[in-house]
Every structure is written in C-alpha cells, then in structure tokens.
C-alpha cells in the first residue's frame, strides 16, 4: 500500500523588535487563537535564548513565573499564555532553550551521531532547532505551529534561532512566515507616533537574512493610516500587513482586535492555506464581554515575596495566579482587584497585619526558602482567626498546616525543614528520595513535578468545588506534609480532603465550613490549569466565598 502522504505543516515565527515586554507572548497566543477559530489544529512553541537547560533553576524575580507543564517540564511563563488562550496541553517538545539545544548537540556528538563530521555552530545548532520544532508539530499533529523567539532582534543571544528561521524558509519557502512584534512610541514631548524604532528593528532583522511578512505594531493607541503607510514603505511590506495592536483593557481582547485587521485571512493566504470556516470567535468574544461588564469588585490580597525589582514592583512571578483569578471572576460575574502584599512587612508590624481586614480574600502562592515565611504564617493565622477566606497554593498550603500545628494542635516549634532543619516538629519535611537529590546538589528538574492524581474526600469543600472524586493536578515542590503528623492534625480538626491515591501524600488541607467560610490549601498548583474558557473550580469556589464576605461586611 502506498504510504500516506504526510500533510505539510506551516510555521509562523514571532520575533520581537525595539524592546521586550510589549506582549510578544500574547501576540503569539492570539495568532494561535484566531487560526484555531478558523478550524486549524495549532500548536505553539517557545524558544528561549538563555543557557539554563530549562526555566526551573531561575529565580522568579529574574525571569517571571516558572510554568509547569503536565509532563513536569519547567518552562517560561509564555507557555502558560499559550495554554490559557488555546485550551490545549503542551509538552516538553514545545519548549527549548539555547542550553538544551547545545546539550543535545554535544550529547549527539559524543554518541558519534554526526558520523565523524566537524560539528559546527552553523549549521548544526539551527538544524537541531528545526528538528525539535518539527518533532513538536508532528507529535501535536498540528496544521500550523506558531513559534515565539525569546528576546528581541539584534541581540547576540538569539541569532542562531533567527538562522533557523532563515534555513527553514529557504527549504520550505511556502510554509514559513515571520511576524515581528514591534513598538511604536508616542513620546509625550513630541506628541506624535514615531515609526523609526520599528524601521530600525526591521533593518536589523533584514541583516539576518529575514524579511518579515507581518508587522504587529504595539502602541498605546491604534495606528493611523499614515503610520501604517510609513511602516509599509520603509519596511518592505504591504500596508495591509501592518497590524495595529493598541493597548487593550484585557489581554483576551487581542485576538478579537487582530481580526479587525483581518489577520487570519492574511496569514492563511501567505501560508497558501485554503480558508476554513471554523467555529469563529463567538464564544470567546462573549467571555471577553463578560469580563468587562462584570460588576462588583472583590478585593484579593496576594501575600508573597517576589515582587520587587529595583524600584519597581512586578507581579510577573505570579502570572498564572492572576489569570486564574480573572477567569474565576469572569465566571462569577465579578471584577477582581489584586493587591500585592510583601510578607516581610508582617514580621515586625502587627498594625500592617490588621490591614489584611480590608480584603475579601487572601492568597498565599507558591514560594521557596525562609525569607518572609514567619510573616506568611502570621497572615494565615489572621485569616483563620478572623474568618477571612484563605487560599494557599503549595507553600501556602504547607504554611497553613504549620500554622495549625503551632496554634491549634499546640506544637509551638512546628516548622518545615526547608526553613529549620533542626525543628523538633518537622510538620513539613522532605521525602527520602529528595534528600538524596539535595545531598548530590542535583537541583535541576528533580522536584515532584507535573501531573499527579489526587483522590478527593467526599463531602468536603474540595469535593463540592470539583464535583468529582479524582483529579489530575500539576505539582512543583520538594517538601510534603509529614505523614507522621497527619493523625494529630486530623484529630485537631484539620481535614485532608485530597491525598495521593495511596493515601501517603497530603494534596489538599481544609477546615470545616462550620468553622470557617473558606480555608483551603493545595499542595499542587491549580493555577496552571485554568483558562478563560475553563476556569479552575477551586479558584471559582474561593472567589465565591470572597464575594460573600464582601456582601456581609461592606468595606
Ligand atoms: N518550597 C516548597 C517545597 O519545595 C513549596 C514549593 C512551592 O510553593 N512551589 O515543597
């Protein structure tokens, strides 16, 4: 029988110009969304220029959140945007860094896989990049892959990725296009939109042998016709291929905005793909409208420590938590207002602690190390004693259990061995196999990572929220609630409403609703599995409780 011809996938590369932080990840996700809405099977990849083999060893204040995939791979936060927009689950095939690519090439060389050839930066590094992209596309059975290159053009770091685009385009010219996301500023003193930085960025890209097919012009306002013309003339594209991408109220508006400039039609034409009808963006638009029309503000305080970089406060480290809250708010028809609270402030000042009263709910998200831990424990105690809805995520769950052990069970010395190795009551402790990792300084990709099943105890907050008895949730932690203390904690009233299937690991801790309106912590990270179209049930339950709190006691 003749071999079935494999369909040829198409590739859209997204690169950045002028400066970072203008929403290249959102642009990539939105391109995926509009093509998905047209009935194509899409996948998305991120390529990051750093030497780290994955994102797992990076401090969140340096690089933002570490997003964990279902297979446990620790990646860049943009992967979270792709999943949230596209409602698909990505795998380790969809992410690569310079470090990973070099590591693979060097390993292959050691295994004689290059058959005695001189292995060179070009072509072997870009060829490995292309091989990985094709593998991901094949695994996802995708019609179209959108591949985002980290950093901006002109940086030394990502030059080999641009080289990969050039090589793939040379080989398959009809299947590859490049979009550059650039920034068009309107300096206040000048009072006019300036296109020159975009022109320079495109020239720099041209210098690597790539002509962009699409220019996505990010700006604080829509591009006027004159600016579109100017960019078109100076950057060698048609005026229609310059897409206006103004600031928007919600990031989820971006796909809808792109379609105002007919982007999906333009992309399909350039990729020589026959248009399909698809489901369209109707359901999506409805949700986005709901975000905007929601009334009544629920105030949530997030108590953490990864906020400050120099003189600025950044919330990038908790991006999935923020988005999960927005999805849940949309679901219950409310607006959510977030405040960032540095837990180190509670360590010395009880007045500041009392200021927690002004929130309708408190979240303590994931974290590592000892800085700010005592402040977080005080915040948990405050929430527990004052009936403030509390939602702990990973470290936030572990610290809630420690707080309970200290103040309810009466084990005043309770701690986690992550903070105090000599504590007489290691309520949260490391598992034996993890001890070995730490002894060998084997830190990279060795935590308990990715999907694990949790069994839910009936008639609990967790069971009511999930409406099921078994869930798969994503993890990223080294420490666990110590099984030796579980009975004592239970006797004192704590409910472990979800555990690993063998019952050894505690997955959710909560308090009975007769005692507290909503007090729940998860060992896993539910925020990694929330999307606009499918908000996470625990976030929805938490926000509902916070909304009730708001109604009970107006601020
Ligand atoms: N530091 C804790 C642990 O390693 C919690 C991790 C987290 O919050 N992601 O177990």
PDB file of N, CA and C in Angstrom, residues 383-423:
ATOM      1  N   UNK A 383      -6.086  35.125  58.932  1.00  0.00           N
ATOM      2  CA  UNK A 383      -7.237  34.706  58.109  1.00  0.00           C
ATOM      3  C   UNK A 383      -8.065  33.655  58.837  1.00  0.00           C
ATOM      4  N   UNK A 384      -7.363  32.707  59.452  1.00  0.00           N
ATOM      5  CA  UNK A 384      -8.083  31.610  60.131  1.00  0.00           C
ATOM      6  C   UNK A 384      -8.913  32.157  61.299  1.00  0.00           C
ATOM      7  N   UNK A 385      -8.307  33.044  62.075  1.00  0.00           N
ATOM      8  CA  UNK A 385      -8.997  33.522  63.275  1.00  0.00           C
ATOM      9  C   UNK A 385     -10.058  34.579  62.976  1.00  0.00           C
ATOM     10  N   UNK A 386      -9.939  35.223  61.820  1.00  0.00           N
ATOM     11  CA  UNK A 386     -10.874  36.315  61.513  1.00  0.00           C
ATOM     12  C   UNK A 386     -11.830  35.997  60.365  1.00  0.00           C
ATOM     13  N   UNK A 387     -11.939  34.710  60.047  1.00  0.00           N
ATOM     14  CA  UNK A 387     -12.917  34.267  59.033  1.00  0.00           C
ATOM     15  C   UNK A 387     -12.707  34.902  57.658  1.00  0.00           C
ATOM     16  N   UNK A 388     -11.458  35.241  57.355  1.00  0.00           N
ATOM     17  CA  UNK A 388     -11.164  35.783  56.024  1.00  0.00           C
ATOM     18  C   UNK A 388     -10.902  34.607  55.085  1.00  0.00           C
ATOM     19  N   UNK A 389     -11.628  34.501  53.961  1.00  0.00           N
ATOM     20  CA  UNK A 389     -11.377  33.395  53.034  1.00  0.00           C
ATOM     21  C   UNK A 389      -9.893  33.282  52.687  1.00  0.00           C
ATOM     22  N   UNK A 390      -9.367  32.078  52.800  1.00  0.00           N
ATOM     23  CA  UNK A 390      -7.940  31.856  52.585  1.00  0.00           C
ATOM     24  C   UNK A 390      -7.723  30.739  51.566  1.00  0.00           C
ATOM     25  N   UNK A 391      -6.814  30.997  50.634  1.00  0.00           N
ATOM     26  CA  UNK A 391      -6.492  30.001  49.606  1.00  0.00           C
ATOM     27  C   UNK A 391      -4.962  29.897  49.531  1.00  0.00           C
ATOM     28  N   UNK A 392      -4.419  28.743  49.928  1.00  0.00           N
ATOM     29  CA  UNK A 392      -2.968  28.558  49.921  1.00  0.00           C
ATOM     30  C   UNK A 392      -2.544  27.661  48.765  1.00  0.00           C
ATOM     31  N   UNK A 393      -1.538  28.090  48.035  1.00  0.00           N
ATOM     32  CA  UNK A 393      -1.090  27.319  46.877  1.00  0.00           C
ATOM     33  C   UNK A 393       0.318  26.798  47.138  1.00  0.00           C
ATOM     34  N   UNK A 394       0.452  25.513  47.307  1.00  0.00           N
ATOM     35  CA  UNK A 394       1.748  24.869  47.515  1.00  0.00           C
ATOM     36  C   UNK A 394       2.396  25.333  48.830  1.00  0.00           C
ATOM     37  N   UNK A 395       3.333  26.286  48.782  1.00  0.00           N
ATOM     38  CA  UNK A 395       3.910  26.759  50.047  1.00  0.00           C
ATOM     39  C   UNK A 395       2.791  27.303  50.937  1.00  0.00           C
ATOM     40  N   UNK A 396       1.829  27.934  50.321  1.00  0.00           N
ATOM     41  CA  UNK A 396       0.685  28.497  51.048  1.00  0.00           C
ATOM     42  C   UNK A 396      -0.107  27.420  51.781  1.00  0.00           C
ATOM     43  N   UNK A 397      -0.116  26.195  51.249  1.00  0.00           N
ATOM     44  CA  UNK A 397      -0.780  25.071  51.925  1.00  0.00           C
ATOM     45  C   UNK A 397       0.117  24.571  53.050  1.00  0.00           C
ATOM     46  N   UNK A 398       1.403  24.399  52.742  1.00  0.00           N
ATOM     47  CA  UNK A 398       2.322  23.872  53.767  1.00  0.00           C
ATOM     48  C   UNK A 398       2.337  24.792  54.995  1.00  0.00           C
ATOM     49  N   UNK A 399       2.376  26.098  54.751  1.00  0.00           N
ATOM     50  CA  UNK A 399       2.448  27.043  55.867  1.00  0.00           C
ATOM     51  C   UNK A 399       1.130  27.086  56.652  1.00  0.00           C
ATOM     52  N   UNK A 400       0.007  26.831  55.952  1.00  0.00           N
ATOM     53  CA  UNK A 400      -1.284  26.781  56.648  1.00  0.00           C
ATOM     54  C   UNK A 400      -1.306  25.582  57.598  1.00  0.00           C
ATOM     55  N   UNK A 401      -0.730  24.473  57.176  1.00  0.00           N
ATOM     56  CA  UNK A 401      -0.702  23.280  58.033  1.00  0.00           C
ATOM     57  C   UNK A 401       0.233  23.548  59.235  1.00  0.00           C
ATOM     58  N   UNK A 402       1.348  24.213  58.983  1.00  0.00           N
ATOM     59  CA  UNK A 402       2.284  24.535  60.071  1.00  0.00           C
ATOM     60  C   UNK A 402       1.612  25.474  61.086  1.00  0.00           C
ATOM     61  N   UNK A 403       0.900  26.452  60.558  1.00  0.00           N
ATOM     62  CA  UNK A 403       0.207  27.406  61.446  1.00  0.00           C
ATOM     63  C   UNK A 403      -0.778  26.648  62.342  1.00  0.00           C
ATOM     64  N   UNK A 404      -1.494  25.710  61.757  1.00  0.00           N
ATOM     65  CA  UNK A 404      -2.493  24.932  62.501  1.00  0.00           C
ATOM     66  C   UNK A 404      -1.808  24.085  63.574  1.00  0.00           C
ATOM     67  N   UNK A 405      -0.684  23.497  63.191  1.00  0.00           N
ATOM     68  CA  UNK A 405       0.054  22.667  64.151  1.00  0.00           C
ATOM     69  C   UNK A 405       0.552  23.522  65.323  1.00  0.00           C
ATOM     70  N   UNK A 406       1.026  24.715  65.000  1.00  0.00           N
ATOM     71  CA  UNK A 406       1.539  25.579  66.078  1.00  0.00           C
ATOM     72  C   UNK A 406       0.433  26.058  67.017  1.00  0.00           C
ATOM     73  N   UNK A 407      -0.642  26.603  66.438  1.00  0.00           N
ATOM     74  CA  UNK A 407      -1.608  27.328  67.264  1.00  0.00           C
ATOM     75  C   UNK A 407      -2.851  26.541  67.644  1.00  0.00           C
ATOM     76  N   UNK A 408      -3.150  25.462  66.952  1.00  0.00           N
ATOM     77  CA  UNK A 408      -4.337  24.676  67.314  1.00  0.00           C
ATOM     78  C   UNK A 408      -3.913  23.346  67.959  1.00  0.00           C
ATOM     79  N   UNK A 409      -2.989  22.637  67.305  1.00  0.00           N
ATOM     80  CA  UNK A 409      -2.523  21.373  67.906  1.00  0.00           C
ATOM     81  C   UNK A 409      -1.665  21.672  69.146  1.00  0.00           C
ATOM     82  N   UNK A 410      -0.991  22.823  69.114  1.00  0.00           N
ATOM     83  CA  UNK A 410      -0.182  23.204  70.271  1.00  0.00           C
ATOM     84  C   UNK A 410       1.290  22.829  70.157  1.00  0.00           C
ATOM     85  N   UNK A 411       1.745  22.528  68.947  1.00  0.00           N
ATOM     86  CA  UNK A 411       3.160  22.201  68.755  1.00  0.00           C
ATOM     87  C   UNK A 411       3.896  23.480  68.322  1.00  0.00           C
ATOM     88  N   UNK A 412       4.247  24.274  69.321  1.00  0.00           N
ATOM     89  CA  UNK A 412       4.736  25.628  69.051  1.00  0.00           C
ATOM     90  C   UNK A 412       5.989  25.679  68.169  1.00  0.00           C
ATOM     91  N   UNK A 413       6.768  24.602  68.211  1.00  0.00           N
ATOM     92  CA  UNK A 413       8.034  24.614  67.457  1.00  0.00           C
ATOM     93  C   UNK A 413       7.860  24.159  66.008  1.00  0.00           C
ATOM     94  N   UNK A 414       6.629  23.944  65.580  1.00  0.00           N
ATOM     95  CA  UNK A 414       6.386  23.399  64.237  1.00  0.00           C
ATOM     96  C   UNK A 414       7.024  24.250  63.145  1.00  0.00           C
ATOM     97  N   UNK A 415       7.574  23.560  62.165  1.00  0.00           N
ATOM     98  CA  UNK A 415       8.162  24.284  61.031  1.00  0.00           C
ATOM     99  C   UNK A 415       8.299  23.332  59.844  1.00  0.00           C
ATOM    100  N   UNK A 416       8.909  23.852  58.789  1.00  0.00           N
ATOM    101  CA  UNK A 416       9.283  22.996  57.662  1.00  0.00           C
ATOM    102  C   UNK A 416      10.805  22.861  57.673  1.00  0.00           C
ATOM    103  N   UNK A 417      11.300  21.712  57.300  1.00  0.00           N
ATOM    104  CA  UNK A 417      12.762  21.540  57.324  1.00  0.00           C
ATOM    105  C   UNK A 417      13.421  22.352  56.197  1.00  0.00           C
ATOM    106  N   UNK A 418      12.607  22.911  55.324  1.00  0.00           N
ATOM    107  CA  UNK A 418      13.157  23.821  54.320  1.00  0.00           C
ATOM    108  C   UNK A 418      13.696  25.082  54.997  1.00  0.00           C
ATOM    109  N   UNK A 419      13.062  25.446  56.139  1.00  0.00           N
ATOM    110  CA  UNK A 419      13.446  26.667  56.852  1.00  0.00           C
ATOM    111  C   UNK A 419      14.331  26.340  58.058  1.00  0.00           C
ATOM    112  N   UNK A 420      13.955  25.295  58.778  1.00  0.00           N
ATOM    113  CA  UNK A 420      14.676  24.947  60.001  1.00  0.00           C
ATOM    114  C   UNK A 420      14.913  23.434  60.040  1.00  0.00           C
ATOM    115  N   UNK A 421      16.122  23.055  59.729  1.00  0.00           N
ATOM    116  CA  UNK A 421      16.417  21.621  59.632  1.00  0.00           C
ATOM    117  C   UNK A 421      16.380  20.917  60.981  1.00  0.00           C
ATOM    118  N   UNK A 422      16.523  21.719  62.053  1.00  0.00           N
ATOM    119  CA  UNK A 422      16.621  21.087  63.376  1.00  0.00           C
ATOM    120  C   UNK A 422      15.322  21.189  64.166  1.00  0.00           C
ATOM    121  N   UNK A 423      14.259  21.594  63.521  1.00  0.00           N
ATOM    122  CA  UNK A 423      12.998  21.776  64.257  1.00  0.00           C
ATOM    123  C   UNK A 423      12.584  20.481  64.973  1.00  0.00           C
TER     124      UNK A 423
END
